[in-house]
Coordinates of C-alpha atoms in Angstrom, one line a residue:
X27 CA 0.0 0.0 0.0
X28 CA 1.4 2.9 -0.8
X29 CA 0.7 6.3 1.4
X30 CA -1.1 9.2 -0.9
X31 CA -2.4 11.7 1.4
X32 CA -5.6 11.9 0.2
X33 CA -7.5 13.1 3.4
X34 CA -5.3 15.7 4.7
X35 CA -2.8 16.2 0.9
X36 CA 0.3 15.4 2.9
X37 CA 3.1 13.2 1.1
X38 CA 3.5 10.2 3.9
X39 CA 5.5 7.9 1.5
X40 CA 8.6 10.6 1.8
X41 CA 8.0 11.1 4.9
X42 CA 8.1 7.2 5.3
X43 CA 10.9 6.7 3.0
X44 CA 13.0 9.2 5.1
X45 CA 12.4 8.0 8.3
X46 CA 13.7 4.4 7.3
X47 CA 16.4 5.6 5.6
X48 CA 17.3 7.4 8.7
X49 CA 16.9 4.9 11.1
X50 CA 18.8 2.2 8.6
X51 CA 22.0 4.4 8.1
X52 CA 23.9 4.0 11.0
X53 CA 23.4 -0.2 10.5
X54 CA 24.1 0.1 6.8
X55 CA 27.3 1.6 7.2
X56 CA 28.7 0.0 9.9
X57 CA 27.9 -3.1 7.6
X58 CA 29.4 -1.6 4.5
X59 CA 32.2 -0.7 6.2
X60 CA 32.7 -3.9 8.0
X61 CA 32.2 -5.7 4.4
X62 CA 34.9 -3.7 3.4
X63 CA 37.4 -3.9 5.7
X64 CA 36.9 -7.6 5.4
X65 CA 36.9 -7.8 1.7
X66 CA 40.3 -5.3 1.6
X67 CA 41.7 -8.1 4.0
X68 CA 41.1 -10.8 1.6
X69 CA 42.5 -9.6 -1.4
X70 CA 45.5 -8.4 0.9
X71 CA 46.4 -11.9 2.1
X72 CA 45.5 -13.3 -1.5
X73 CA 48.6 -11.4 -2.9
X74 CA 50.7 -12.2 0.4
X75 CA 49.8 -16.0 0.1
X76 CA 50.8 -16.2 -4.1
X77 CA 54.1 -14.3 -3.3
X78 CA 54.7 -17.0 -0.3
X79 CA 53.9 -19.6 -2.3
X80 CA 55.9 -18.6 -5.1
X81 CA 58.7 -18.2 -2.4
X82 CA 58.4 -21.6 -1.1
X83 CA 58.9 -22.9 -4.3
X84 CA 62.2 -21.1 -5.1
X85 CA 63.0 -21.9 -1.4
X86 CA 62.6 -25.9 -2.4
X87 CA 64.9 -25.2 -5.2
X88 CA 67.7 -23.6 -3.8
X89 CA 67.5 -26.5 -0.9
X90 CA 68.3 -29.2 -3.3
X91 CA 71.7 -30.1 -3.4
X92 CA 71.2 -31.1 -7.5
X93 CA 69.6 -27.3 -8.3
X94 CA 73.1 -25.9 -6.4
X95 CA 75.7 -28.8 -8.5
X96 CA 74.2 -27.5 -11.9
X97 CA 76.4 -28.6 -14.1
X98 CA 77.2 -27.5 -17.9
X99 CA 78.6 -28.7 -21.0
X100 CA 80.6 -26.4 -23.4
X101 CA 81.8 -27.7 -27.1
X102 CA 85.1 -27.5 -28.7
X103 CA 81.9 -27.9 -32.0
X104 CA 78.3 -28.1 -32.0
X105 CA 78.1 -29.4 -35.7
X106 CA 78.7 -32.9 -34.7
X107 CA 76.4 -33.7 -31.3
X108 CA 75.0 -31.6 -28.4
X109 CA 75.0 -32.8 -24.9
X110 CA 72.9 -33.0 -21.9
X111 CA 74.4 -32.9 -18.5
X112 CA 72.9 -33.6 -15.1
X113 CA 74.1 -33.5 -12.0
X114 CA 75.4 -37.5 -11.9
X115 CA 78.0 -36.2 -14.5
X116 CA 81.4 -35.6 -13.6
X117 CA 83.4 -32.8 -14.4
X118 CA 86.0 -33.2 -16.6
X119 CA 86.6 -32.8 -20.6
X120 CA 85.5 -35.6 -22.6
X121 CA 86.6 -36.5 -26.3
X122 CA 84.1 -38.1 -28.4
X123 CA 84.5 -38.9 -32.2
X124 CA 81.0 -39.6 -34.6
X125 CA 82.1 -42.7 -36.6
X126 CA 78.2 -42.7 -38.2
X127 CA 74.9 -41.8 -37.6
X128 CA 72.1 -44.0 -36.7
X129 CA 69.6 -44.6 -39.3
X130 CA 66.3 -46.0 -40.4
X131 CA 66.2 -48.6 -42.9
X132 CA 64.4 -47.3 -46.4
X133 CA 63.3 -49.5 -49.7
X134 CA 61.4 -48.7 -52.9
X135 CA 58.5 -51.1 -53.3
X136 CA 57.4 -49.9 -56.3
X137 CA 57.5 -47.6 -59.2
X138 CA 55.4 -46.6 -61.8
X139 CA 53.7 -43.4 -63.4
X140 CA 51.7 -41.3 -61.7
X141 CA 48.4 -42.2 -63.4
X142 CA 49.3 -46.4 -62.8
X143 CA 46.4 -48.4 -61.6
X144 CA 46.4 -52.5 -60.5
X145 CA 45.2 -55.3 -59.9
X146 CA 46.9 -57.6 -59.0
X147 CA 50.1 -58.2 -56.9
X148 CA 51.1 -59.1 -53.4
X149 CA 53.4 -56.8 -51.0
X150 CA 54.8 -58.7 -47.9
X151 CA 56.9 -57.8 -44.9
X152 CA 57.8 -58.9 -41.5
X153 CA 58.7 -60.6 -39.0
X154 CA 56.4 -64.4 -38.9
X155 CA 53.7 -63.8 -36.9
X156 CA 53.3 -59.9 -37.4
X157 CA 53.9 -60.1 -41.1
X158 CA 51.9 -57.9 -42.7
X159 CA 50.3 -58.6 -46.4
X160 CA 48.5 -56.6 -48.7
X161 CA 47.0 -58.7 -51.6
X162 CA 46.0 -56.2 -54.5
X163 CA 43.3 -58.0 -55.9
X164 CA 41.7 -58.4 -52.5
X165 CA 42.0 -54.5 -51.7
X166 CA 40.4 -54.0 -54.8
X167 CA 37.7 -56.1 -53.7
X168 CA 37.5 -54.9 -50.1
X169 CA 37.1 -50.9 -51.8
X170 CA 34.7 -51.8 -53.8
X171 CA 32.5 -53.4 -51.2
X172 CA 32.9 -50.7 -49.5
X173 CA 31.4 -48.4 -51.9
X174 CA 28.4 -50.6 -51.6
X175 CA 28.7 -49.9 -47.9
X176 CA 29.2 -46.0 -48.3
X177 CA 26.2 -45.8 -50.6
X178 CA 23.7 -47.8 -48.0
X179 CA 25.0 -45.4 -44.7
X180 CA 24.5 -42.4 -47.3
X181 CA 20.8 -43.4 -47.9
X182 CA 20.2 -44.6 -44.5
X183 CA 21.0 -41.2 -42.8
X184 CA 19.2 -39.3 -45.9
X185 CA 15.8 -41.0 -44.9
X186 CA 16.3 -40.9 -41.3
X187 CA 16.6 -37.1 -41.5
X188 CA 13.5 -37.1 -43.9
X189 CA 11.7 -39.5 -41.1
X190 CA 12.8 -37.1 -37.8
X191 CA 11.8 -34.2 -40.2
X192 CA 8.2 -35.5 -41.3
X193 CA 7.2 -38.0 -38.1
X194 CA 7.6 -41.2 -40.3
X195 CA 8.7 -44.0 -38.3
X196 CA 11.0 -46.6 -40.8
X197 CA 10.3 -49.5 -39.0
X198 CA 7.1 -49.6 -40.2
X199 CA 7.0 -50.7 -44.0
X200 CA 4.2 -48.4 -45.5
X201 CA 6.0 -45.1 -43.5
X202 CA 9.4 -46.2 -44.9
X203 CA 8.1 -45.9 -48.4
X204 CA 6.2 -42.9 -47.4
X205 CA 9.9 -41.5 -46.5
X206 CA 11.7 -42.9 -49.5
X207 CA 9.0 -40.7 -51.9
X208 CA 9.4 -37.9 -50.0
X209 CA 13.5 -38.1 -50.4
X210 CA 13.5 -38.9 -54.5
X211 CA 9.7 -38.4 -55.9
X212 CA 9.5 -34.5 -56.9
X213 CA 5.4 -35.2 -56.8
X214 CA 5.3 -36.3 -53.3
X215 CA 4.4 -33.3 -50.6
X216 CA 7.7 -33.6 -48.8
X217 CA 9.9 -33.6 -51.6
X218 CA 12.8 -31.2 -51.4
X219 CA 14.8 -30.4 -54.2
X220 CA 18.1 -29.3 -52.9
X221 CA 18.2 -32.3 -50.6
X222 CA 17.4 -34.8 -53.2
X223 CA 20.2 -33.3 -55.7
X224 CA 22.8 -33.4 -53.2
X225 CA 22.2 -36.9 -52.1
X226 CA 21.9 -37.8 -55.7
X227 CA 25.3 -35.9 -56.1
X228 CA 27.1 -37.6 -53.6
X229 CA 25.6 -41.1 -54.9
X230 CA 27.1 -40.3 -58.5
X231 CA 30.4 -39.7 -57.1
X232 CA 30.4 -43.1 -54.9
X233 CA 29.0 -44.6 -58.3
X234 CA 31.7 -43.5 -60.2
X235 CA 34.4 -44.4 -57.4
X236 CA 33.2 -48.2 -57.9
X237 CA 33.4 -47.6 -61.4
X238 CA 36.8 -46.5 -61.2
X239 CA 37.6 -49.3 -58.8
X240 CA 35.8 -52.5 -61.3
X241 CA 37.6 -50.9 -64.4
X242 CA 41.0 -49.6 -63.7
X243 CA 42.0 -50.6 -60.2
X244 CA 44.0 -49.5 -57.0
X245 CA 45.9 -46.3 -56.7
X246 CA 49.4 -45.9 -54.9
X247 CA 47.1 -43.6 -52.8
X248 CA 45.1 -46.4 -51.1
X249 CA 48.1 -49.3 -51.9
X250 CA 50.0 -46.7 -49.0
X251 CA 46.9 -46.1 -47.1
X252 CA 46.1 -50.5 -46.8
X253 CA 50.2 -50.9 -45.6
X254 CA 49.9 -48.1 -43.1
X255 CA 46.5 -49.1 -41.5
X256 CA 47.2 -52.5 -41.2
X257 CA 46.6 -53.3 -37.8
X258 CA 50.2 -55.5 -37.3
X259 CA 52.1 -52.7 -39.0
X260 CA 53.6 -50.8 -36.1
X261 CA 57.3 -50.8 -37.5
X262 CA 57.2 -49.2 -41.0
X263 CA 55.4 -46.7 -42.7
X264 CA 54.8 -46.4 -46.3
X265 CA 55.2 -42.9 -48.5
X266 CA 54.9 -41.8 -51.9
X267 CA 58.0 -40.2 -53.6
X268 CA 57.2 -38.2 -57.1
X269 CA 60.2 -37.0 -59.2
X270 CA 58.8 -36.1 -62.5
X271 CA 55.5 -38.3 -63.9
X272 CA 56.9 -40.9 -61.9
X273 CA 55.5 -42.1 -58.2
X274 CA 57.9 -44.2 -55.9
X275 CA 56.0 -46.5 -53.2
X276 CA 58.7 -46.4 -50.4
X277 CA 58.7 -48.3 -46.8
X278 CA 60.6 -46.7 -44.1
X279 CA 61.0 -48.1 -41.1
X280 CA 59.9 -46.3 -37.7
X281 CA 62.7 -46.2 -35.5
X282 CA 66.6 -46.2 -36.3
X283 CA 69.2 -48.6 -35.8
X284 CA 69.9 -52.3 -36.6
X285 CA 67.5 -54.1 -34.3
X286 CA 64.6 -52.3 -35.9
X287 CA 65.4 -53.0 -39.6
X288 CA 62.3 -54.5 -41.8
X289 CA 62.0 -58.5 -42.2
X290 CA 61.7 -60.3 -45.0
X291 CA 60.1 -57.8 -47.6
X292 CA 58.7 -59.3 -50.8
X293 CA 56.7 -57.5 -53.6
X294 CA 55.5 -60.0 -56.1
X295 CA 52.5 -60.7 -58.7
X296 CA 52.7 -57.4 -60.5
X297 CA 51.5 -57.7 -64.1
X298 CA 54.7 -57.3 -66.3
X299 CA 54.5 -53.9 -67.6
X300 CA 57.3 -51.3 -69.3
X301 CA 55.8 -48.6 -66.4
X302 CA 55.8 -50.7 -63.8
X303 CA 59.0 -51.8 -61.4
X304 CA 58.4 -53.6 -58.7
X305 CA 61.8 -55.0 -57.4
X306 CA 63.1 -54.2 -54.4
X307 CA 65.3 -51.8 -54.1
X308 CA 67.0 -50.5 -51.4
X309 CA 67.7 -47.1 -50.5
X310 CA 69.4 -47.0 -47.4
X311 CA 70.1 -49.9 -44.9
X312 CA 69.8 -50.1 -41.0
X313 CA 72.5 -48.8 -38.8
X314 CA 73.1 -48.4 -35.5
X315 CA 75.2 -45.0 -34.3
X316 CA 78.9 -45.3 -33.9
X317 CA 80.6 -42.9 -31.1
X318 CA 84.0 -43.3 -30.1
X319 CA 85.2 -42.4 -26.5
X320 CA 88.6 -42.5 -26.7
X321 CA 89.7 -46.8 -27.4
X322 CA 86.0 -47.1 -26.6
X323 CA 83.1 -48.0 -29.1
X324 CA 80.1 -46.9 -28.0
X325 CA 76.7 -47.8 -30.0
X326 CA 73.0 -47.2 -29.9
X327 CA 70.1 -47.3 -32.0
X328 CA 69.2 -44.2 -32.1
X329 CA 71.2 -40.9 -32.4
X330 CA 70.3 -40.1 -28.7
X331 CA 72.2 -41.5 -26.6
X332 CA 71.1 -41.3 -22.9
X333 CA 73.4 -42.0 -19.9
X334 CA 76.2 -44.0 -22.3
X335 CA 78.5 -41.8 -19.5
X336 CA 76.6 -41.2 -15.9
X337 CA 74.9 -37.9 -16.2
X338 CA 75.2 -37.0 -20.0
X339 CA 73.2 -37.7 -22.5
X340 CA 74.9 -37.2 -26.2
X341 CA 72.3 -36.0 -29.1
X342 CA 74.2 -36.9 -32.6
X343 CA 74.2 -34.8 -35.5
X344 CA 76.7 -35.1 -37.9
X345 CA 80.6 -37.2 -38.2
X346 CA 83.0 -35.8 -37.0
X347 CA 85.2 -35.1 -33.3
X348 CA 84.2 -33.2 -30.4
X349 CA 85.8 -32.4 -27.4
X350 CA 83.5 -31.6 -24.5
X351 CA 83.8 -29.8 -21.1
X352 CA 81.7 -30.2 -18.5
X353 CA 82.3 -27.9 -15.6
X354 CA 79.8 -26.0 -12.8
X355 CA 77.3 -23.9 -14.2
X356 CA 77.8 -21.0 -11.9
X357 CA 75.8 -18.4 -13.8
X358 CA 72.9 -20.8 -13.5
X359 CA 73.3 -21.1 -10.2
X360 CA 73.5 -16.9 -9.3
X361 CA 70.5 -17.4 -11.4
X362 CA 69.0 -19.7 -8.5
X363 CA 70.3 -17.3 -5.9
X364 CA 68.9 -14.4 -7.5
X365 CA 65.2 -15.5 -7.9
X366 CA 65.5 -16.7 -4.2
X367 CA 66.3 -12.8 -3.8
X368 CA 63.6 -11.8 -6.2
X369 CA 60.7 -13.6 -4.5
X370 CA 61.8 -12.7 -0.9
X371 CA 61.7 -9.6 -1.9
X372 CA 58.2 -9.7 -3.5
X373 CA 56.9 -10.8 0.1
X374 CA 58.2 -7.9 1.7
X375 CA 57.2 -5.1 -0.8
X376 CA 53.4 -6.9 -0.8
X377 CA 53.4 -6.8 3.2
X378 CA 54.5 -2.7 3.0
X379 CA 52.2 -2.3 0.5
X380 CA 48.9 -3.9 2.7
X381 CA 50.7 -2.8 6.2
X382 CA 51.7 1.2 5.7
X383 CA 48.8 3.5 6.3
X384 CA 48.7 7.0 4.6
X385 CA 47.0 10.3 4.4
X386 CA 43.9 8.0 2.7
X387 CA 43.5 6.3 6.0
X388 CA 45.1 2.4 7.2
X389 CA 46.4 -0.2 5.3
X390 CA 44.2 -3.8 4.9
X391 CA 46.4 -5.3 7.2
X392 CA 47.6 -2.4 9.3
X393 CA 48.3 -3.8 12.3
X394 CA 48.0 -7.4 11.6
X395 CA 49.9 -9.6 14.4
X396 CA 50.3 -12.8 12.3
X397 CA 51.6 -10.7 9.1
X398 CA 54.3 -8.8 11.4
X399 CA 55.0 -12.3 13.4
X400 CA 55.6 -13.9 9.5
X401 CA 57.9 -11.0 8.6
X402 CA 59.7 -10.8 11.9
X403 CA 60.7 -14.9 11.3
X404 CA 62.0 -15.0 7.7
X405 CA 64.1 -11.9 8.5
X406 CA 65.7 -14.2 11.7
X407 CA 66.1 -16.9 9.0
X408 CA 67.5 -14.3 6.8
X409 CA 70.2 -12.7 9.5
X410 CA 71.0 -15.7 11.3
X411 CA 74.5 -17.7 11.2
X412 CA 74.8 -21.1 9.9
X413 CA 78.1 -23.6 11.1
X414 CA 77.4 -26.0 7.7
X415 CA 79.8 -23.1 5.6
X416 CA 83.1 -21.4 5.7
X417 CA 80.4 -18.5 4.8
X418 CA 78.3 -18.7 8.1
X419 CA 76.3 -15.4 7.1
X420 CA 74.4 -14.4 3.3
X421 CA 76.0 -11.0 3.5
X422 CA 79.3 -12.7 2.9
X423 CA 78.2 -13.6 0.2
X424 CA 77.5 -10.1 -1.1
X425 CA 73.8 -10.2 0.1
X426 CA 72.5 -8.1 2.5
X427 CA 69.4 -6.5 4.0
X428 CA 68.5 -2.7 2.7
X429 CA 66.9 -0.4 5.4
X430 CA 63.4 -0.6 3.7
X431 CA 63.7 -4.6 4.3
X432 CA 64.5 -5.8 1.0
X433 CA 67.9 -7.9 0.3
X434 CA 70.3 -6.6 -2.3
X435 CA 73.2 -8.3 -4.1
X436 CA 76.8 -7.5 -4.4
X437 CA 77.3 -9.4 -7.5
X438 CA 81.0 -8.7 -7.6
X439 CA 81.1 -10.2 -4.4
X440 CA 78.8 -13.4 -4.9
X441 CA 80.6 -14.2 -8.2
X442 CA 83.8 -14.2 -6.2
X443 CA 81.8 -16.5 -3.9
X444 CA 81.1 -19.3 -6.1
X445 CA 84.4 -19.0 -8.1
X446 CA 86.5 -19.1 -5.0
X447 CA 84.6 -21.8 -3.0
X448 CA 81.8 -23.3 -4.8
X449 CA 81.2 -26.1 -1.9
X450 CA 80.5 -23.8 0.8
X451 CA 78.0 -21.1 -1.2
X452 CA 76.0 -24.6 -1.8
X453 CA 76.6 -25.8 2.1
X454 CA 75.3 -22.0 3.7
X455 CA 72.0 -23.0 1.4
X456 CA 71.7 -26.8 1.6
X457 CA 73.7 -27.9 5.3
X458 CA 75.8 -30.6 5.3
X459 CA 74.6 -33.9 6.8
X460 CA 75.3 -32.9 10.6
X461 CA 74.2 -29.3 10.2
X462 CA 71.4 -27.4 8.7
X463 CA 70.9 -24.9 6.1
X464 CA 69.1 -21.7 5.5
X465 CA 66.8 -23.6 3.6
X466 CA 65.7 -25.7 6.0
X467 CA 64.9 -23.2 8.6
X468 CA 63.7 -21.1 5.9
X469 CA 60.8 -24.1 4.8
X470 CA 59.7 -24.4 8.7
X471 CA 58.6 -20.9 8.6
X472 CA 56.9 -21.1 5.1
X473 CA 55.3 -24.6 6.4
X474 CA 53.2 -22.3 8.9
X475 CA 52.0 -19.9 5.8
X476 CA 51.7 -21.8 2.5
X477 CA 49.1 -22.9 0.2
X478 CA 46.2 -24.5 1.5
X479 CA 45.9 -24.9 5.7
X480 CA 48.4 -22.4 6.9
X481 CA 47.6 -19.0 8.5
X482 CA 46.3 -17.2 6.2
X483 CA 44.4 -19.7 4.7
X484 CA 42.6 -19.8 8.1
X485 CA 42.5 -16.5 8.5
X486 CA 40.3 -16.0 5.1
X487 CA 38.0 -18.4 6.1
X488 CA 37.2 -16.7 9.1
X489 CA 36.5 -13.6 7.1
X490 CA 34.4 -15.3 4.9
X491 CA 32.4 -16.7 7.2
X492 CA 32.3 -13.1 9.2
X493 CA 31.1 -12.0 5.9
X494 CA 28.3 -14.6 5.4
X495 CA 26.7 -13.5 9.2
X496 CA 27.3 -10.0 7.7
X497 CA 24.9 -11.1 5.0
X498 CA 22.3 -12.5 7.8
X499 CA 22.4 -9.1 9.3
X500 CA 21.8 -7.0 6.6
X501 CA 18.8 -9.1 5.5
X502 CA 17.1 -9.0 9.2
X503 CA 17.5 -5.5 8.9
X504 CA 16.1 -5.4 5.6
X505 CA 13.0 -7.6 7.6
X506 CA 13.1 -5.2 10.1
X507 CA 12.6 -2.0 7.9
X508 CA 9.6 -4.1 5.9
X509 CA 7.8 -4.2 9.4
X510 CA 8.7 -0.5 10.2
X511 CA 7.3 1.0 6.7
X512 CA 4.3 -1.3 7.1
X513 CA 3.4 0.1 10.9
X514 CA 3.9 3.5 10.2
X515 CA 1.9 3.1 6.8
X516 CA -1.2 1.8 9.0
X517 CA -0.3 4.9 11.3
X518 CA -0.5 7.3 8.6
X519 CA -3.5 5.9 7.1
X520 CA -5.4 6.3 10.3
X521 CA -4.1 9.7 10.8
X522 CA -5.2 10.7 7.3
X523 CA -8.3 9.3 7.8
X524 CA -8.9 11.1 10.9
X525 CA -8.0 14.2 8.9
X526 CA -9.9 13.7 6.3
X527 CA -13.4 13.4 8.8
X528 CA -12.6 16.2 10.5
X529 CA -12.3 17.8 7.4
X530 CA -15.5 17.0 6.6
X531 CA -17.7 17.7 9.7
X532 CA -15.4 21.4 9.3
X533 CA -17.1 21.9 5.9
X534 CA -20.6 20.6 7.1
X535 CA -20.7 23.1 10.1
X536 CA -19.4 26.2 7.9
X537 CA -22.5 25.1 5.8
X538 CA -24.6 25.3 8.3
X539 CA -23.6 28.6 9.2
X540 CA -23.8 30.4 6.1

C-alpha cells in the first residue's frame, strides 16, 4: 500500500521513505564498512599468500643439493652432437668422435607413373607372426565393397533425416516408403529439391568411385593407405616419392638402428609392364650409431644416446670429433640465488604495501599480528649464522638487508663466492649432513603460511564466514525495515483518515452557518 495523502494532501510515503532511511544508516554503514574492511583483508592476504607460495617454491629449489651442483657442458663444435648434463656427471673434458649416424632402414617397393592403376600383386613384410600382407586384388575387392557400404549409410542417414523431419517412423514398411518418396519423388508433398540433388550428387560420385575401382584398379594412394592401416604394421610406414610423372611406393621403417630394420620384404604378382618396377630396391640400410670415447666403441640405435657416461646424454648430429667440457654452471646457479632474492623480496614489498597507512586512512592489514610475526621470522632466517659453511652469514656472500627490508646483491662479491669456494656457497643453502641450512629453517617458517591450511588460509575463512553473518544481518535489517514501513503506513493511514473526517464535519458546520 502505498501512502497518498488523500485526506489531509500530505506526502507520507517521503515522509516514510525518510524516516527508514534514517533509522537504517547508521546499521548500513557499519555493515558496508565492515564488508569492506573484510573484503580489503582478503585480497590483501591473497597477494601475500601467491608471493609466499611462489617463495616456497624457489626456497625448495635452492634447498636441493642437484639445483646448487648445476652442471654444464661447453663444445670444442656443436656441428657434430649436443650434450645434456645432469648432476650424476662428472666434471671433466671428454673426447668423443662420430664414426656414423644412426639410421632408419628405407626401400622402394614400387615404381610406376603417376596415373598407374592394378590389380593384381602381393606386397609382404615382417617378421612371422606380425607379417603384414597386402593382396591387391583383394583391396580392390575390399574398396569396392565398400562403396556398396558407403552408398547404404548415405541413404540410411538421408531418410532418417527425412523420417525425424516428417514424423515417419522406418520400422514400419508403408512409413518407410512414405519417406523414400518424399526423399526422390518430386510429386510427393515432402519432396525437397536441394536435398534430393545433393544426395543424388554424392551417390554419383560413390558410383563413379566403384566404377573406377571395377575398371581400372587401386591407386598408390590407397596401396599406401592399406600398408599403413594395417593393424600388425607398427614398425614401418609407407610414403609416396614423385620426381617427374613418376611415383615411388617407399617403406621406411619407424625407428633407427639395426634391431629395428624391416623383415623379409617381398613385392611379387605385378603384371609385367614397361611402367611398372616392382623390385626391391634398397635405399638405405639399417644402422646403428657409432661414437668413439677414446679406445672405446660406444653404439645405440638411435642418435640419442642417454646416460652412455653417468649424467650425460649425447644427441648426434653429424661425423665428425668433439671435445667436451663439462664444468659447474655457476651463472645458472647466481641465477637460482637471484630468484630466491627476487621472490623474498616480493613478500616484503606486498606486506609494505597492505601494512603502511597513509594520508587515505590504514592499510588492509595495518596492524595485523600474524603478518608482522611472519615478517619478523623470515628476517631471523634471513640474518641468522649457519656452522654448515666457511660462509656462516648471506652477506658474505655479497647479500644483505636494505633499510626498507629488502635484500640486495653484491654481485661482484657473490661471483667471487662461487668462483672461490663453490662447496661452501652450496653448504650455507643446503647444510651438510650434521648441520642445517638456511633452507631448512627457511621451509619451517613457510610450512606455517603456504598454500592450503596455513595462517592465512585460516584466517580468510574466518573472514568469509564473518562476511556470510554480515549477509544475515543485513537481510534481518532489511525484515526489520519491511515491518517498520508497514506500521507507520497503517499509522498514517489512520491519521489521514482522521483528517480527512474532521475535514469533513469542518465543511458541514461552515454550511450550516452560512
Amino acid at each position: 500500500m502505498i501512502m497518498t495523502g488523500i485526506g489531509s494532501g500530505i506526502d507520507y510515503e517521503s515522509m516514510i521513505s525518510a524516516i527508514i532511511a534514517a533509522e537504517r544508516a547508521p546499521k548500513d554503514n557499519q555493515l558496508n564498512r565492515q564488508e569492506g574492511m573484510n573484503k580489503a583483508e582478503m585480497e590483501a592476504l591473497k597477494e601475500i599468500q601467491n608471493t609466499i607460495n611462489n617463495f616456497r617454491d624457489t626456497v625448495e629449489d635452492l634447498g636441493s643439493k642437484r639445483e646448487l651442483e648445476k652442471l654444464k657442458a661447453t663444445l670444442s663444435n656443436e656441428d657434430f652432437l649436443s650434450v645434456a648434463v645432469d648432476a650424476n656427471a662428472v666434471a671433466g673434458e671428454y673426447a668423443f668422435e662420430v664414426k656414423q649416424l644412426a639410421t632408419a632402414q628405407r626401400d622402394q617397393l614400387l615404381k610406376a607413373s603417376a596415373d598407374t592403376h592394378f590389380t593384381q600383386g602381393v606386397i609382404k613384410f615382417g617378421d612371422a607372426g606380425k607379417e603384414v600382407t597386402v593382396d591387391i586384388a583383394k583391396l580392390q575387392t575390399d574398396l569396392i565393397a565398400a562403396q556398396d557400404t558407403k552408398t547404404k549409410e548415405l541413404t540410411d542417414s538421408q531418410l532418417d533425416a527425412v523420417a525425424k523431419k516428417h514424423g515417419y517412423d522406418l520400422t514400419v514398411p508403408a512409413e518407410k516408403a512414405e519417406a523414400e518418396k518424399a526423399l526422390t519423388d518430386p510429386t510427393h508433398e515432402h519432396y525437397d529439391k536441394d536435398r534430393h540433388d545433393s544426395y543424388q550428387s554424392r551417390l554419383d560420385g560413390i558410383a563413379k568411385e566403384k566404377a573406377r575401382l571395377q575398371t581400372d584398379g587401386v591407386t598408390f594412394e590407397e596401396i599406401q593407405t592399406a600398408i599403413n592401416n594395417d593393424p600388425k604394421n607398427d614398425y614401418a610406414k609407407a610414403t609416396l616419392v614423385r620426381s617427374g610423372d613418376s611415383v615411388s611406393l617407399v617403406l621406411n621403417a619407424k625407428e633407427t638402428g639395426n634391431a629395428n630394420s624391416i623383415k623379409a620384404i617381398n613385392v611379387s604378382g605385378f603384371a609385367p609392364s614397361p611402367n611398372v618396377d616392382a623390385s626391391v630396391v634398397n635405399l638405405q640400410a639399417a644402422q646403428d650409431a657409432e661414437v668413439m670415447f677414446g679406445s672405446m666403441k660406444l653404439t645405440s640405435a638411435s642418435n640419442k644416446m642417454e646416460n652412455v657416461i653417468d649424467g650425460m646424454t649425447l644427441s648426434l648430429k653429424a661425423e665428425g670429433a668433439v671435445n667436451v667440457k663439462v664444468e659447474a654452471d655457476q651463472s645458472g646457479v647466481k641465477d637460482t640465488i637471484k630468484s630466491f632474492v627476487d621472490e623474498y623480496n616480493k613478500i616484503i614489498e606486498t606486506v609494505n604495501t597492505y601494512t603502511k597507512s597513509s594520508e587515505d586512512g590504514a592499510a588492509a592489514l595495518s596492524g595485523n599480528a600474524s603478518v608482522r610475526s611472519m615478517v619478523s621470522r623470515l628476517r631471523g632466517v634471513i640474518s641468522d649464522e649457519y656452522g654448515a659453511s666457511t660462509f656462516s652469514t648471506l652477506s658474505q656472500l655479497g647479500i644483505t638487508t636494505s633499510r626498507k627490508g629488502v635484500l640486495e646483491i653484491d654481485n661482484k662479491k657473490l661471483d667471487k663466492a662461487i668462483e672461490d669456494d663453490f662447496e661452501q656457497v652450496a653448504n650455507l643453502f643446503v647444510g651438510t649432513d650434521t648441520q642445517p641450512g638456511m633452507m631448512d629453517k627457511m621451509l619451517v617458517v613457510l610450512d606455517d603460511y603456504h598454500k592450503n591450511g596455513g595462517i592465512y588460509d585460516q584466517r580468510t575463512d574466518q573472514l568469509e564466514y564473518n562476511n556470510k553473518t554480515l549477509q544475515k544481518d543485513r537481510e534481518q535489517l532489511d525484515e526489520r525495515m519491511k515491518a517498520k514501513t508497514i506500521t507507520l503506513r497503517d499509522y498514517y493511514a489512520r491519521m489521514d483518515s482522521q483528517i480527512a473526517n474532521m475535514n469533513q464535519t469542518q465543511s458541514m458546520l461552515i454550511g450550516m452557518l452560512s
